[in-house]
Amino acid sequence: IFRMLEEIKQKYSGLQLQNEDLYMATKFGDFIQMTVRKFRGEDKEEELVVNYVSKNVNNMTVNMPYQCFINGQFINADDGKTYDTINPADGSVIASVSSASLADVDKAVAAAKEAFENGEWGRMNARERGRLMYRLADLMEEHQEELATIESIDSGAVYTLALKTHVGMSVQTFRYFAGWCDKIQGSTIPINQARPNHNLTFTRKEPIGVCAIVIPWNYPLMMLAWKSAACLAAGNTLVLKPAQVTPLTSLKFAELSARAGFPKGVINILPGSGGLVGQRLSEHPDIRKVGFTGSTPTGKQIMKSAATNLKKVSLELGGKSPLIIFSDCELDRAVKMGMGAVYFNKGENCIAAGRLFVEESIHDEFVEKVVEEIKKMKIGDPLDRSTDHGPQNHKAHLEKLLQYCETGVKEGATLVYGGRQVCRPGFFMEPTVFTDVEDHMYIAQEESFGPVMVISKFKNGDIDGVLRRANTTEYGLASGVFTKDISKALYISEKLEAGTVFINTYNKTDVAAPFGGFKQSGFGKDLGEEALHEYLRTKAITVEY
């Protein structure tokens, strides 16, 4: 086959043929017709047409698609509706974005279903699928500064963090899962033989079908990558709804996926309302899996909607992650890491340390050091490379955070620092510290999802007591402990009811390590080999011979 194709290409310079072209044309006449069409250029993909909003910002021109991406094309919403997406650094409008309708959802799901059942994607071998994902990762890396700039102006992320984490980890995620594509395999299983017959049982790992992915606004591109890379590596097609307030990097990703060569219908992006688009995806009869990151109440609603056709569901939901700091820790490191645990990405971080338990003997010194370090933080333009702390994601969230702080003061917690909006344009909030927080208080039980450090002290040496307090929450996403005593650390890691435990570090996630919560923080995993299983089904086959 290879020799024949090379002979044809030698005779007809410029003709592009691959082995798969012959495999897909099993009759000689069909192969000749396909070759002639290719030679005439009749089989070329339609050129991708992208309408942009372009802005000169961050010493570059960024080109941002703003329409729905359905079946390989950027199109307006079916009913023509749009909405404004806002720059949280100054409150200005970045772009008017198409707001997908129910009709758009149905079109996107139909395109994804056709691509999965009858399209090139469904026939593609696993190694070729991986090659496309590697190519997409390379394109994302080539456009990393543009993606990070879009992420920064749309979500308020500090540019340096957007470049390193939001975009950098997204590229790593696609490369990691690209490597898994041709390593998804079943197993052979010895079973009882019904003599004199012989039996062989083996399993196949198969893609589920059309998947819906609904992501939050705190890490728009990275949350897209965490879920869609595993979904695509498993061989599924997808319809993704970005958060309504941060759609722009998802739409830029759609453009890059098309330029990487992903077939039409494999990836579809629908900006718009969660109550409309997300709800329809959750209950759509042709969706076979929903992957969601967001609030616990919305996750519960998705579970109810998914019951209509018993979709597979994975949920990464709210958290109130405890961080326990013992007196035998390396204090300066604990202060630095503790601040990162709370203020990383302006506190808009699903695994943020929602409550710090500090041993009594070092409590006051710890608080003093934290306040000293906060005063050194630069709050300002997220595109300024020297900025430490950018604006909150959107106005309604800032208002919610201010109310959260007011509640803490009313309940009797001590506001040591911050708690106010910064007096400048945009949605900026001061990094905040509360102490004397008692277990019954609202701020001890509910996450802020913002730059609010909630500190409670515990009695010296009371390990089991602080463990009980740390576990007295309905959430179980992450947790942490700082101590030089490794036996104590391992004992605590065993007892903490959380999907991730950090020891003498925090926020250290990696594409190869599974990520997900317990209790009302959800179920299912992102990242690592376990994430693949969220997007696969197992079929058992038994043969008698």
C-alpha positions as a Python dict, from the first residue, in 0.01 Angstrom:
ca = {
    (1, 'I'): (0, 0, 0),
    (2, 'F'): (272, 244, 102),
    (3, 'R'): (467, 170, -215),
    (4, 'M'): (163, 220, -439),
    (5, 'L'): (79, 553, -278),
    (6, 'E'): (436, 677, -315),
    (7, 'E'): (434, 573, -682),
    (8, 'I'): (114, 772, -745),
    (9, 'K'): (255, 1078, -560),
    (10, 'Q'): (574, 1055, -767),
    (11, 'K'): (373, 1071, -1090),
    (12, 'Y'): (145, 1352, -967),
    (13, 'S'): (356, 1602, -777),
    (14, 'G'): (177, 1780, -493),
    (15, 'L'): (-90, 1513, -445),
    (16, 'Q'): (-127, 1433, -74),
    (17, 'L'): (-225, 1071, 0),
    (18, 'Q'): (-208, 867, 319),
    (19, 'N'): (-257, 498, 397),
    (20, 'E'): (-595, 576, 551),
    (21, 'D'): (-717, 712, 215),
    (22, 'L'): (-688, 362, 70),
    (23, 'Y'): (-828, 192, 377),
    (24, 'M'): (-1137, 413, 354),
    (25, 'A'): (-1185, 335, -19),
    (26, 'T'): (-1203, -42, -24),
    (27, 'K'): (-1291, -74, -395),
    (28, 'F'): (-1040, 20, -663),
    (29, 'G'): (-1295, 238, -846),
    (30, 'D'): (-1371, 431, -527),
    (31, 'F'): (-1000, 486, -469),
    (32, 'I'): (-949, 620, -824),
    (33, 'Q'): (-1244, 861, -786),
    (34, 'M'): (-1114, 982, -449),
    (35, 'T'): (-762, 1031, -593),
    (36, 'V'): (-894, 1233, -889),
    (37, 'R'): (-1102, 1453, -656),
    (38, 'K'): (-798, 1515, -437),
    (39, 'F'): (-586, 1600, -743),
    (40, 'R'): (-850, 1851, -859),
    (41, 'G'): (-869, 1999, -509),
    (42, 'E'): (-1236, 1907, -475),
    (43, 'D'): (-1190, 1734, -138),
    (44, 'K'): (-1029, 2030, 34),
    (45, 'E'): (-1183, 2141, 360),
    (46, 'E'): (-1371, 2469, 345),
    (47, 'E'): (-1148, 2753, 455),
    (48, 'L'): (-1212, 2852, 815),
    (49, 'V'): (-1382, 3191, 831),
    (50, 'V'): (-1332, 3371, 1161),
    (51, 'N'): (-1475, 3709, 1253),
    (52, 'Y'): (-1266, 3874, 1522),
    (53, 'V'): (-1280, 4147, 1776),
    (54, 'S'): (-922, 4274, 1764),
    (55, 'K'): (-757, 4479, 2036),
    (56, 'N'): (-411, 4626, 2074),
    (57, 'V'): (-324, 4535, 2429),
    (58, 'N'): (-23, 4406, 2623),
    (59, 'N'): (210, 4516, 2339),
    (60, 'M'): (37, 4291, 2086),
    (61, 'T'): (-277, 4259, 1877),
    (62, 'V'): (-512, 3993, 2008),
    (63, 'N'): (-773, 3847, 1774),
    (64, 'M'): (-1077, 3712, 1956),
    (65, 'P'): (-1357, 3508, 1795),
    (66, 'Y'): (-1695, 3597, 1944),
    (67, 'Q'): (-1948, 3364, 1773),
    (68, 'C'): (-2072, 3015, 1857),
    (69, 'F'): (-1852, 2737, 1718),
    (70, 'I'): (-2071, 2460, 1576),
    (71, 'N'): (-1972, 2185, 1333),
    (72, 'G'): (-1642, 2349, 1244),
    (73, 'Q'): (-1785, 2695, 1176),
    (74, 'F'): (-1818, 3020, 1368),
    (75, 'I'): (-2180, 3131, 1343),
    (76, 'N'): (-2414, 3375, 1512),
    (77, 'A'): (-2664, 3240, 1762),
    (78, 'D'): (-2977, 3109, 1595),
    (79, 'D'): (-3190, 3392, 1738),
    (80, 'G'): (-2915, 3654, 1691),
    (81, 'K'): (-2883, 3731, 2062),
    (82, 'T'): (-2555, 3859, 2208),
    (83, 'Y'): (-2424, 3974, 2544),
    (84, 'D'): (-2127, 4183, 2658),
    (85, 'T'): (-1822, 4032, 2822),
    (86, 'I'): (-1651, 4274, 3061),
    (87, 'N'): (-1288, 4348, 3149),
    (88, 'P'): (-1281, 4331, 3531),
    (89, 'A'): (-974, 4555, 3549),
    (90, 'D'): (-1174, 4863, 3443),
    (91, 'G'): (-1534, 4755, 3378),
    (92, 'S'): (-1510, 4819, 3002),
    (93, 'V'): (-1674, 4601, 2737),
    (94, 'I'): (-1430, 4369, 2558),
    (95, 'A'): (-1673, 4223, 2305),
    (96, 'S'): (-2033, 4136, 2232),
    (97, 'V'): (-2048, 3757, 2225),
    (98, 'S'): (-2312, 3534, 2069),
    (99, 'S'): (-2551, 3394, 2329),
    (100, 'A'): (-2641, 3039, 2225),
    (101, 'S'): (-3008, 2938, 2210),
    (102, 'L'): (-3177, 2599, 2256),
    (103, 'A'): (-3169, 2558, 1879),
    (104, 'D'): (-2792, 2608, 1885),
    (105, 'V'): (-2758, 2340, 2152),
    (106, 'D'): (-2952, 2094, 1938),
    (107, 'K'): (-2742, 2178, 1631),
    (108, 'A'): (-2416, 2136, 1822),
    (109, 'V'): (-2521, 1803, 1974),
    (110, 'A'): (-2636, 1677, 1634),
    (111, 'A'): (-2300, 1776, 1481),
    (112, 'A'): (-2110, 1601, 1760),
    (113, 'K'): (-2323, 1289, 1725),
    (114, 'E'): (-2271, 1278, 1347),
    (115, 'A'): (-1894, 1323, 1391),
    (116, 'F'): (-1883, 1041, 1645),
    (117, 'E'): (-2104, 792, 1462),
    (118, 'N'): (-2033, 857, 1095),
    (119, 'G'): (-1746, 1104, 1064),
    (120, 'E'): (-1376, 1079, 1015),
    (121, 'W'): (-1316, 1108, 1392),
    (122, 'G'): (-1500, 785, 1466),
    (123, 'R'): (-1290, 595, 1207),
    (124, 'M'): (-959, 753, 1305),
    (125, 'N'): (-702, 530, 1469),
    (126, 'A'): (-586, 617, 1820),
    (127, 'R'): (-235, 721, 1719),
    (128, 'E'): (-368, 968, 1464),
    (129, 'R'): (-601, 1108, 1731),
    (130, 'G'): (-297, 1162, 1952),
    (131, 'R'): (-113, 1331, 1666),
    (132, 'L'): (-397, 1584, 1632),
    (133, 'M'): (-389, 1654, 2006),
    (134, 'Y'): (-12, 1706, 1998),
    (135, 'R'): (-57, 1946, 1706),
    (136, 'L'): (-324, 2138, 1899),
    (137, 'A'): (-94, 2161, 2203),
    (138, 'D'): (181, 2299, 1979),
    (139, 'L'): (-56, 2562, 1840),
    (140, 'M'): (-165, 2660, 2189),
    (141, 'E'): (199, 2701, 2285),
    (142, 'E'): (267, 2911, 1973),
    (143, 'H'): (-24, 3137, 2076),
    (144, 'Q'): (45, 3127, 2449),
    (145, 'E'): (104, 3502, 2489),
    (146, 'E'): (-216, 3582, 2302),
    (147, 'L'): (-414, 3324, 2501),
    (148, 'A'): (-272, 3453, 2830),
    (149, 'T'): (-356, 3812, 2736),
    (150, 'I'): (-715, 3717, 2647),
    (151, 'E'): (-743, 3519, 2971),
    (152, 'S'): (-613, 3814, 3168),
    (153, 'I'): (-848, 4078, 3025),
    (154, 'D'): (-1150, 3844, 3035),
    (155, 'S'): (-1102, 3688, 3381),
    (156, 'G'): (-877, 3933, 3566),
    (157, 'A'): (-595, 3679, 3607),
    (158, 'V'): (-251, 3831, 3655),
    (159, 'Y'): (-78, 3790, 3317),
    (160, 'T'): (230, 3613, 3452),
    (161, 'L'): (5, 3358, 3628),
    (162, 'A'): (-215, 3323, 3320),
    (163, 'L'): (91, 3252, 3107),
    (164, 'K'): (250, 3002, 3346),
    (165, 'T'): (-57, 2827, 3490),
    (166, 'H'): (-379, 2901, 3299),
    (167, 'V'): (-215, 2848, 2959),
    (168, 'G'): (100, 2656, 3051),
    (169, 'M'): (-83, 2378, 3233),
    (170, 'S'): (-343, 2363, 2955),
    (171, 'V'): (-67, 2287, 2702),
    (172, 'Q'): (81, 2026, 2936),
    (173, 'T'): (-260, 1865, 2982),
    (174, 'F'): (-317, 1820, 2609),
    (175, 'R'): (31, 1674, 2563),
    (176, 'Y'): (-17, 1436, 2855),
    (177, 'F'): (-347, 1299, 2727),
    (178, 'A'): (-224, 1291, 2366),
    (179, 'G'): (27, 1035, 2489),
    (180, 'W'): (-252, 821, 2632),
    (181, 'C'): (-447, 788, 2307),
    (182, 'D'): (-282, 467, 2186),
    (183, 'K'): (-240, 317, 2534),
    (184, 'I'): (-608, 272, 2618),
    (185, 'Q'): (-655, -104, 2631),
    (186, 'G'): (-871, -376, 2781),
    (187, 'S'): (-768, -703, 2938),
    (188, 'T'): (-808, -1080, 2899),
    (189, 'I'): (-990, -1259, 3181),
    (190, 'P'): (-971, -1629, 3271),
    (191, 'I'): (-1322, -1768, 3322),
    (192, 'N'): (-1473, -2106, 3405),
    (193, 'Q'): (-1465, -2339, 3105),
    (194, 'A'): (-1776, -2539, 3012),
    (195, 'R'): (-1588, -2850, 2900),
    (196, 'P'): (-1521, -2973, 2640),
    (197, 'N'): (-1562, -2616, 2504),
    (198, 'H'): (-1305, -2340, 2551),
    (199, 'N'): (-1390, -1980, 2626),
    (200, 'L'): (-1204, -1653, 2600),
    (201, 'T'): (-1325, -1336, 2769),
    (202, 'F'): (-1167, -1000, 2698),
    (203, 'T'): (-1266, -639, 2756),
    (204, 'R'): (-1263, -335, 2533),
    (205, 'K'): (-1241, 24, 2653),
    (206, 'E'): (-1470, 229, 2430),
    (207, 'P'): (-1558, 599, 2406),
    (208, 'I'): (-1897, 691, 2548),
    (209, 'G'): (-2019, 915, 2265),
    (210, 'V'): (-2121, 1280, 2279),
    (211, 'C'): (-2009, 1450, 2602),
    (212, 'A'): (-2121, 1782, 2746),
    (213, 'I'): (-1859, 1981, 2937),
    (214, 'V'): (-1958, 2279, 3151),
    (215, 'I'): (-1675, 2483, 3301),
    (216, 'P'): (-1638, 2769, 3553),
    (217, 'W'): (-1497, 3120, 3524),
    (218, 'N'): (-1193, 3106, 3752),
    (219, 'Y'): (-958, 2915, 3516),
    (220, 'P'): (-1140, 2934, 3182),
    (221, 'L'): (-880, 2770, 2957),
    (222, 'M'): (-731, 2533, 3213),
    (223, 'M'): (-1069, 2389, 3315),
    (224, 'L'): (-1148, 2341, 2946),
    (225, 'A'): (-819, 2152, 2903),
    (226, 'W'): (-856, 1937, 3215),
    (227, 'K'): (-1185, 1795, 3091),
    (228, 'S'): (-1176, 1812, 2712),
    (229, 'A'): (-826, 1660, 2674),
    (230, 'A'): (-927, 1340, 2853),
    (231, 'C'): (-1260, 1338, 2668),
    (232, 'L'): (-1094, 1366, 2326),
    (233, 'A'): (-813, 1122, 2407),
    (234, 'A'): (-1079, 861, 2484),
    (235, 'G'): (-1228, 917, 2137),
    (236, 'N'): (-1543, 1110, 2228),
    (237, 'T'): (-1686, 1425, 2072),
    (238, 'L'): (-1791, 1721, 2283),
    (239, 'V'): (-2011, 2024, 2327),
    (240, 'L'): (-1858, 2268, 2574),
    (241, 'K'): (-2025, 2558, 2750),
    (242, 'P'): (-1777, 2811, 2893),
    (243, 'A'): (-1881, 3030, 3184),
    (244, 'Q'): (-2099, 3315, 3061),
    (245, 'V'): (-1861, 3580, 3197),
    (246, 'T'): (-1539, 3429, 3050),
    (247, 'P'): (-1604, 3284, 2701),
    (248, 'L'): (-1316, 3429, 2501),
    (249, 'T'): (-1030, 3182, 2551),
    (250, 'S'): (-1268, 2892, 2484),
    (251, 'L'): (-1361, 3046, 2149),
    (252, 'K'): (-994, 3108, 2066),
    (253, 'F'): (-930, 2743, 2154),
    (254, 'A'): (-1204, 2645, 1906),
    (255, 'E'): (-1023, 2836, 1632),
    (256, 'L'): (-693, 2666, 1713),
    (257, 'S'): (-858, 2322, 1717),
    (258, 'A'): (-989, 2380, 1365),
    (259, 'R'): (-647, 2497, 1247),
    (260, 'A'): (-493, 2186, 1405),
    (261, 'G'): (-710, 1974, 1178),
    (262, 'F'): (-979, 1842, 1411),
    (263, 'P'): (-1269, 1720, 1196),
    (264, 'K'): (-1596, 1913, 1193),
    (265, 'G'): (-1831, 1840, 1479),
    (266, 'V'): (-1572, 1695, 1716),
    (267, 'I'): (-1541, 2016, 1920),
    (268, 'N'): (-1833, 2258, 1962),
    (269, 'I'): (-1831, 2568, 2187),
    (270, 'L'): (-2151, 2739, 2303),
    (271, 'P'): (-2118, 3063, 2503),
    (272, 'G'): (-2429, 3173, 2684),
    (273, 'S'): (-2650, 3120, 2985),
    (274, 'G'): (-2597, 2827, 3218),
    (275, 'G'): (-2965, 2815, 3300),
    (276, 'L'): (-3047, 2778, 2931),
    (277, 'V'): (-2752, 2612, 2755),
    (278, 'G'): (-2617, 2415, 3052),
    (279, 'Q'): (-2963, 2292, 3148),
    (280, 'R'): (-3044, 2176, 2795),
    (281, 'L'): (-2711, 1994, 2768),
    (282, 'S'): (-2773, 1820, 3101),
    (283, 'E'): (-3107, 1682, 2991),
    (284, 'H'): (-3041, 1630, 2618),
    (285, 'P'): (-3118, 1269, 2516),
    (286, 'D'): (-2817, 1242, 2283),
    (287, 'I'): (-2562, 1349, 2547),
    (288, 'R'): (-2411, 1043, 2715),
    (289, 'K'): (-2181, 1209, 2968),
    (290, 'V'): (-2167, 1542, 3154),
    (291, 'G'): (-1845, 1674, 3305),
    (292, 'F'): (-1903, 1978, 3528),
    (293, 'T'): (-1695, 2207, 3748),
    (294, 'G'): (-1882, 2467, 3950),
    (295, 'S'): (-2100, 2516, 4256),
    (296, 'T'): (-2254, 2233, 4458),
    (297, 'P'): (-2617, 2351, 4407),
    (298, 'T'): (-2567, 2358, 4028),
    (299, 'G'): (-2401, 2016, 4042),
    (300, 'K'): (-2705, 1874, 4218),
    (301, 'Q'): (-2932, 2021, 3950),
    (302, 'I'): (-2717, 1864, 3677),
    (303, 'M'): (-2749, 1524, 3847),
    (304, 'K'): (-3128, 1556, 3847),
    (305, 'S'): (-3135, 1657, 3481),
    (306, 'A'): (-2890, 1384, 3379),
    (307, 'A'): (-3125, 1124, 3525),
    (308, 'T'): (-3356, 1171, 3224),
    (309, 'N'): (-3145, 924, 3023),
    (310, 'L'): (-2907, 809, 3300),
    (311, 'K'): (-2607, 999, 3169),
    (312, 'K'): (-2270, 933, 3322),
    (313, 'V'): (-2174, 1234, 3537),
    (314, 'S'): (-1854, 1363, 3698),
    (315, 'L'): (-1867, 1667, 3925),
    (316, 'E'): (-1596, 1890, 4074),
    (317, 'L'): (-1785, 2118, 4311),
    (318, 'G'): (-1740, 2357, 4603),
    (319, 'G'): (-1482, 2332, 4878),
    (320, 'K'): (-1389, 2456, 5222),
    (321, 'S'): (-1040, 2315, 5231),
    (322, 'P'): (-874, 2305, 5576),
    (323, 'L'): (-505, 2387, 5619),
    (324, 'I'): (-355, 2279, 5953),
    (325, 'I'): (-36, 2455, 6065),
    (326, 'F'): (155, 2304, 6359),
    (327, 'S'): (408, 2483, 6576),
    (328, 'D'): (685, 2246, 6463),
    (329, 'C'): (656, 2366, 6101),
    (330, 'E'): (905, 2578, 5914),
    (331, 'L'): (715, 2899, 5992),
    (332, 'D'): (833, 3127, 5712),
    (333, 'R'): (754, 2856, 5457),
    (334, 'A'): (413, 2799, 5615),
    (335, 'V'): (339, 3172, 5591),
    (336, 'K'): (443, 3187, 5227),
    (337, 'M'): (256, 2870, 5130),
    (338, 'G'): (-44, 2961, 5346),
    (339, 'M'): (-77, 3293, 5166),
    (340, 'G'): (-52, 3116, 4832),
    (341, 'A'): (-315, 2869, 4951),
    (342, 'V'): (-558, 3158, 5006),
    (343, 'Y'): (-461, 3439, 4765),
    (344, 'F'): (-346, 3243, 4459),
    (345, 'N'): (-546, 3364, 4154),
    (346, 'K'): (-713, 3628, 4377),
    (347, 'G'): (-861, 3349, 4589),
    (348, 'E'): (-1072, 3233, 4293),
    (349, 'N'): (-936, 2884, 4329),
    (350, 'C'): (-1145, 2572, 4389),
    (351, 'I'): (-886, 2421, 4627),
    (352, 'A'): (-811, 2747, 4810),
    (353, 'A'): (-754, 2698, 5182),
    (354, 'G'): (-1095, 2808, 5305),
    (355, 'R'): (-997, 2778, 5669),
    (356, 'L'): (-660, 2783, 5842),
    (357, 'F'): (-614, 2610, 6178),
    (358, 'V'): (-300, 2748, 6346),
    (359, 'E'): (-155, 2600, 6664),
    (360, 'E'): (-196, 2834, 6960),
    (361, 'S'): (174, 2882, 7038),
    (362, 'I'): (253, 3027, 6693),
    (363, 'H'): (-85, 3182, 6610),
    (364, 'D'): (-3, 3546, 6683),
    (365, 'E'): (338, 3535, 6512),
    (366, 'F'): (182, 3367, 6207),
    (367, 'V'): (-85, 3637, 6176),
    (368, 'E'): (173, 3918, 6213),
    (369, 'K'): (391, 3771, 5940),
    (370, 'V'): (92, 3728, 5706),
    (371, 'V'): (-14, 4091, 5749),
    (372, 'E'): (343, 4209, 5688),
    (373, 'E'): (355, 4013, 5361),
    (374, 'I'): (12, 4136, 5247),
    (375, 'K'): (130, 4495, 5282),
    (376, 'K'): (405, 4417, 5030),
    (377, 'M'): (161, 4286, 4768),
    (378, 'K'): (102, 4506, 4466),
    (379, 'I'): (-263, 4535, 4366),
    (380, 'G'): (-321, 4663, 4016),
    (381, 'D'): (-337, 4611, 3642),
    (382, 'P'): (-316, 4235, 3578),
    (383, 'L'): (-112, 4297, 3262),
    (384, 'D'): (160, 4475, 3464),
    (385, 'R'): (434, 4218, 3519),
    (386, 'S'): (497, 4346, 3873),
    (387, 'T'): (133, 4301, 3986),
    (388, 'D'): (69, 4039, 4255),
    (389, 'H'): (-308, 4070, 4291),
    (390, 'G'): (-558, 4147, 4015),
    (391, 'P'): (-930, 4221, 4008),
    (392, 'Q'): (-1204, 3977, 4106),
    (393, 'N'): (-1364, 3808, 3808),
    (394, 'H'): (-1686, 4008, 3785),
    (395, 'K'): (-1885, 4272, 3970),
    (396, 'A'): (-2148, 4041, 4122),
    (397, 'H'): (-1874, 3824, 4271),
    (398, 'L'): (-1699, 4125, 4425),
    (399, 'E'): (-2028, 4234, 4585),
    (400, 'K'): (-2079, 3882, 4721),
    (401, 'L'): (-1730, 3888, 4875),
    (402, 'L'): (-1792, 4222, 5045),
    (403, 'Q'): (-2114, 4083, 5190),
    (404, 'Y'): (-1923, 3774, 5308),
    (405, 'C'): (-1682, 3997, 5500),
    (406, 'E'): (-1967, 4199, 5652),
    (407, 'T'): (-2121, 3874, 5776),
    (408, 'G'): (-1792, 3772, 5937),
    (409, 'V'): (-1770, 4101, 6128),
    (410, 'K'): (-2135, 4081, 6240),
    (411, 'E'): (-2083, 3730, 6376),
    (412, 'G'): (-1791, 3844, 6591),
    (413, 'A'): (-1482, 3742, 6395),
    (414, 'T'): (-1190, 3987, 6413),
    (415, 'L'): (-1117, 4164, 6084),
    (416, 'V'): (-740, 4206, 6105),
    (417, 'Y'): (-683, 4338, 5754),
    (418, 'G'): (-872, 4427, 5435),
    (419, 'G'): (-1238, 4346, 5379),
    (420, 'R'): (-1294, 4644, 5148),
    (421, 'Q'): (-1307, 4724, 4780),
    (422, 'V'): (-996, 4897, 4651),
    (423, 'C'): (-1064, 5258, 4556),
    (424, 'R'): (-989, 5242, 4184),
    (425, 'P'): (-1178, 5149, 3865),
    (426, 'G'): (-1253, 4780, 3825),
    (427, 'F'): (-1349, 4503, 4064),
    (428, 'F'): (-1053, 4500, 4301),
    (429, 'M'): (-1068, 4377, 4661),
    (430, 'E'): (-811, 4402, 4936),
    (431, 'P'): (-657, 4073, 5053),
    (432, 'T'): (-840, 4005, 5378),
    (433, 'V'): (-757, 3833, 5709),
    (434, 'F'): (-1003, 3721, 5978),
    (435, 'T'): (-901, 3573, 6315),
    (436, 'D'): (-1098, 3449, 6618),
    (437, 'V'): (-1321, 3252, 6382),
    (438, 'E'): (-1541, 3005, 6570),
    (439, 'D'): (-1673, 2682, 6423),
    (440, 'H'): (-2040, 2790, 6414),
    (441, 'M'): (-1976, 3107, 6210),
    (442, 'Y'): (-2085, 3138, 5848),
    (443, 'I'): (-1732, 3221, 5729),
    (444, 'A'): (-1604, 2905, 5903),
    (445, 'Q'): (-1851, 2688, 5712),
    (446, 'E'): (-1891, 2840, 5366),
    (447, 'E'): (-1624, 2920, 5108),
    (448, 'S'): (-1568, 3278, 4998),
    (449, 'F'): (-1403, 3191, 4665),
    (450, 'G'): (-1205, 3508, 4709),
    (451, 'P'): (-899, 3658, 4883),
    (452, 'V'): (-1022, 3600, 5239),
    (453, 'M'): (-802, 3420, 5495),
    (454, 'V'): (-1011, 3266, 5773),
    (455, 'I'): (-794, 3172, 6075),
    (456, 'S'): (-890, 2967, 6381),
    (457, 'K'): (-649, 2865, 6654),
    (458, 'F'): (-630, 2522, 6815),
    (459, 'K'): (-480, 2407, 7145),
    (460, 'N'): (-117, 2298, 7150),
    (461, 'G'): (-80, 1928, 7075),
    (462, 'D'): (-451, 1867, 7011),
    (463, 'I'): (-411, 1665, 6691),
    (464, 'D'): (-736, 1468, 6705),
    (465, 'G'): (-931, 1776, 6812),
    (466, 'V'): (-818, 1983, 6515),
    (467, 'L'): (-882, 1686, 6283),
    (468, 'R'): (-1242, 1667, 6404),
    (469, 'R'): (-1287, 2039, 6338),
    (470, 'A'): (-1122, 2015, 5995),
    (471, 'N'): (-1353, 1731, 5891),
    (472, 'T'): (-1670, 1897, 6023),
    (473, 'T'): (-1768, 2020, 5679),
    (474, 'E'): (-1981, 1882, 5399),
    (475, 'Y'): (-1698, 1954, 5154),
    (476, 'G'): (-1391, 1744, 5084),
    (477, 'L'): (-1200, 1880, 4786),
    (478, 'A'): (-851, 1951, 4925),
    (479, 'S'): (-662, 1996, 5250),
    (480, 'G'): (-313, 2057, 5382),
    (481, 'V'): (-81, 2023, 5678),
    (482, 'F'): (249, 2188, 5774),
    (483, 'T'): (475, 2005, 6019),
    (484, 'K'): (829, 1869, 6030),
    (485, 'D'): (701, 1548, 6191),
    (486, 'I'): (644, 1312, 5897),
    (487, 'S'): (463, 1055, 6113),
    (488, 'K'): (218, 1322, 6227),
    (489, 'A'): (176, 1443, 5868),
    (490, 'L'): (100, 1095, 5736),
    (491, 'Y'): (-143, 1026, 6022),
    (492, 'I'): (-329, 1347, 5944),
    (493, 'S'): (-328, 1280, 5568),
    (494, 'E'): (-492, 944, 5638),
    (495, 'K'): (-762, 1099, 5856),
    (496, 'L'): (-848, 1409, 5650),
    (497, 'E'): (-1163, 1357, 5443),
    (498, 'A'): (-1050, 1521, 5120),
    (499, 'G'): (-960, 1408, 4770),
    (500, 'T'): (-622, 1584, 4783),
    (501, 'V'): (-390, 1634, 5081),
    (502, 'F'): (-85, 1861, 5057),
    (503, 'I'): (201, 1813, 5304),
    (504, 'N'): (437, 2109, 5354),
    (505, 'T'): (322, 2253, 5022),
    (506, 'Y'): (-2, 2371, 4862),
    (507, 'N'): (-160, 2418, 4517),
    (508, 'K'): (84, 2162, 4375),
    (509, 'T'): (-127, 1997, 4108),
    (510, 'D'): (15, 1805, 3814),
    (511, 'V'): (-135, 1669, 3493),
    (512, 'A'): (-40, 1313, 3595),
    (513, 'A'): (-200, 1327, 3943),
    (514, 'P'): (-575, 1258, 3980),
    (515, 'F'): (-780, 1552, 4106),
    (516, 'G'): (-1129, 1543, 4256),
    (517, 'G'): (-1327, 1564, 4577),
    (518, 'F'): (-1526, 1371, 4835),
    (519, 'K'): (-1868, 1433, 4992),
    (520, 'Q'): (-2041, 1744, 4854),
    (521, 'S'): (-1728, 1845, 4666),
    (522, 'G'): (-1835, 1592, 4403),
    (523, 'F'): (-1710, 1268, 4252),
    (524, 'G'): (-1501, 1158, 3956),
    (525, 'K'): (-1150, 1267, 3868),
    (526, 'D'): (-982, 1515, 3638),
    (527, 'L'): (-618, 1459, 3533),
    (528, 'G'): (-409, 1147, 3545),
    (529, 'E'): (-502, 804, 3412),
    (530, 'E'): (-818, 802, 3626),
    (531, 'A'): (-962, 1092, 3425),
    (532, 'L'): (-968, 875, 3113),
    (533, 'H'): (-1202, 628, 3280),
    (534, 'E'): (-1457, 908, 3328),
    (535, 'Y'): (-1491, 919, 2948),
    (536, 'L'): (-1474, 545, 2868),
    (537, 'R'): (-1707, 249, 2899),
    (538, 'T'): (-1603, -114, 2941),
    (539, 'K'): (-1743, -386, 2718),
    (540, 'A'): (-1689, -755, 2803),
    (541, 'I'): (-1674, -1001, 2511),
    (542, 'T'): (-1684, -1379, 2555),
    (543, 'V'): (-1597, -1618, 2275),
    (544, 'E'): (-1650, -1994, 2271),
    (545, 'Y'): (-1415, -2192, 2047),
}
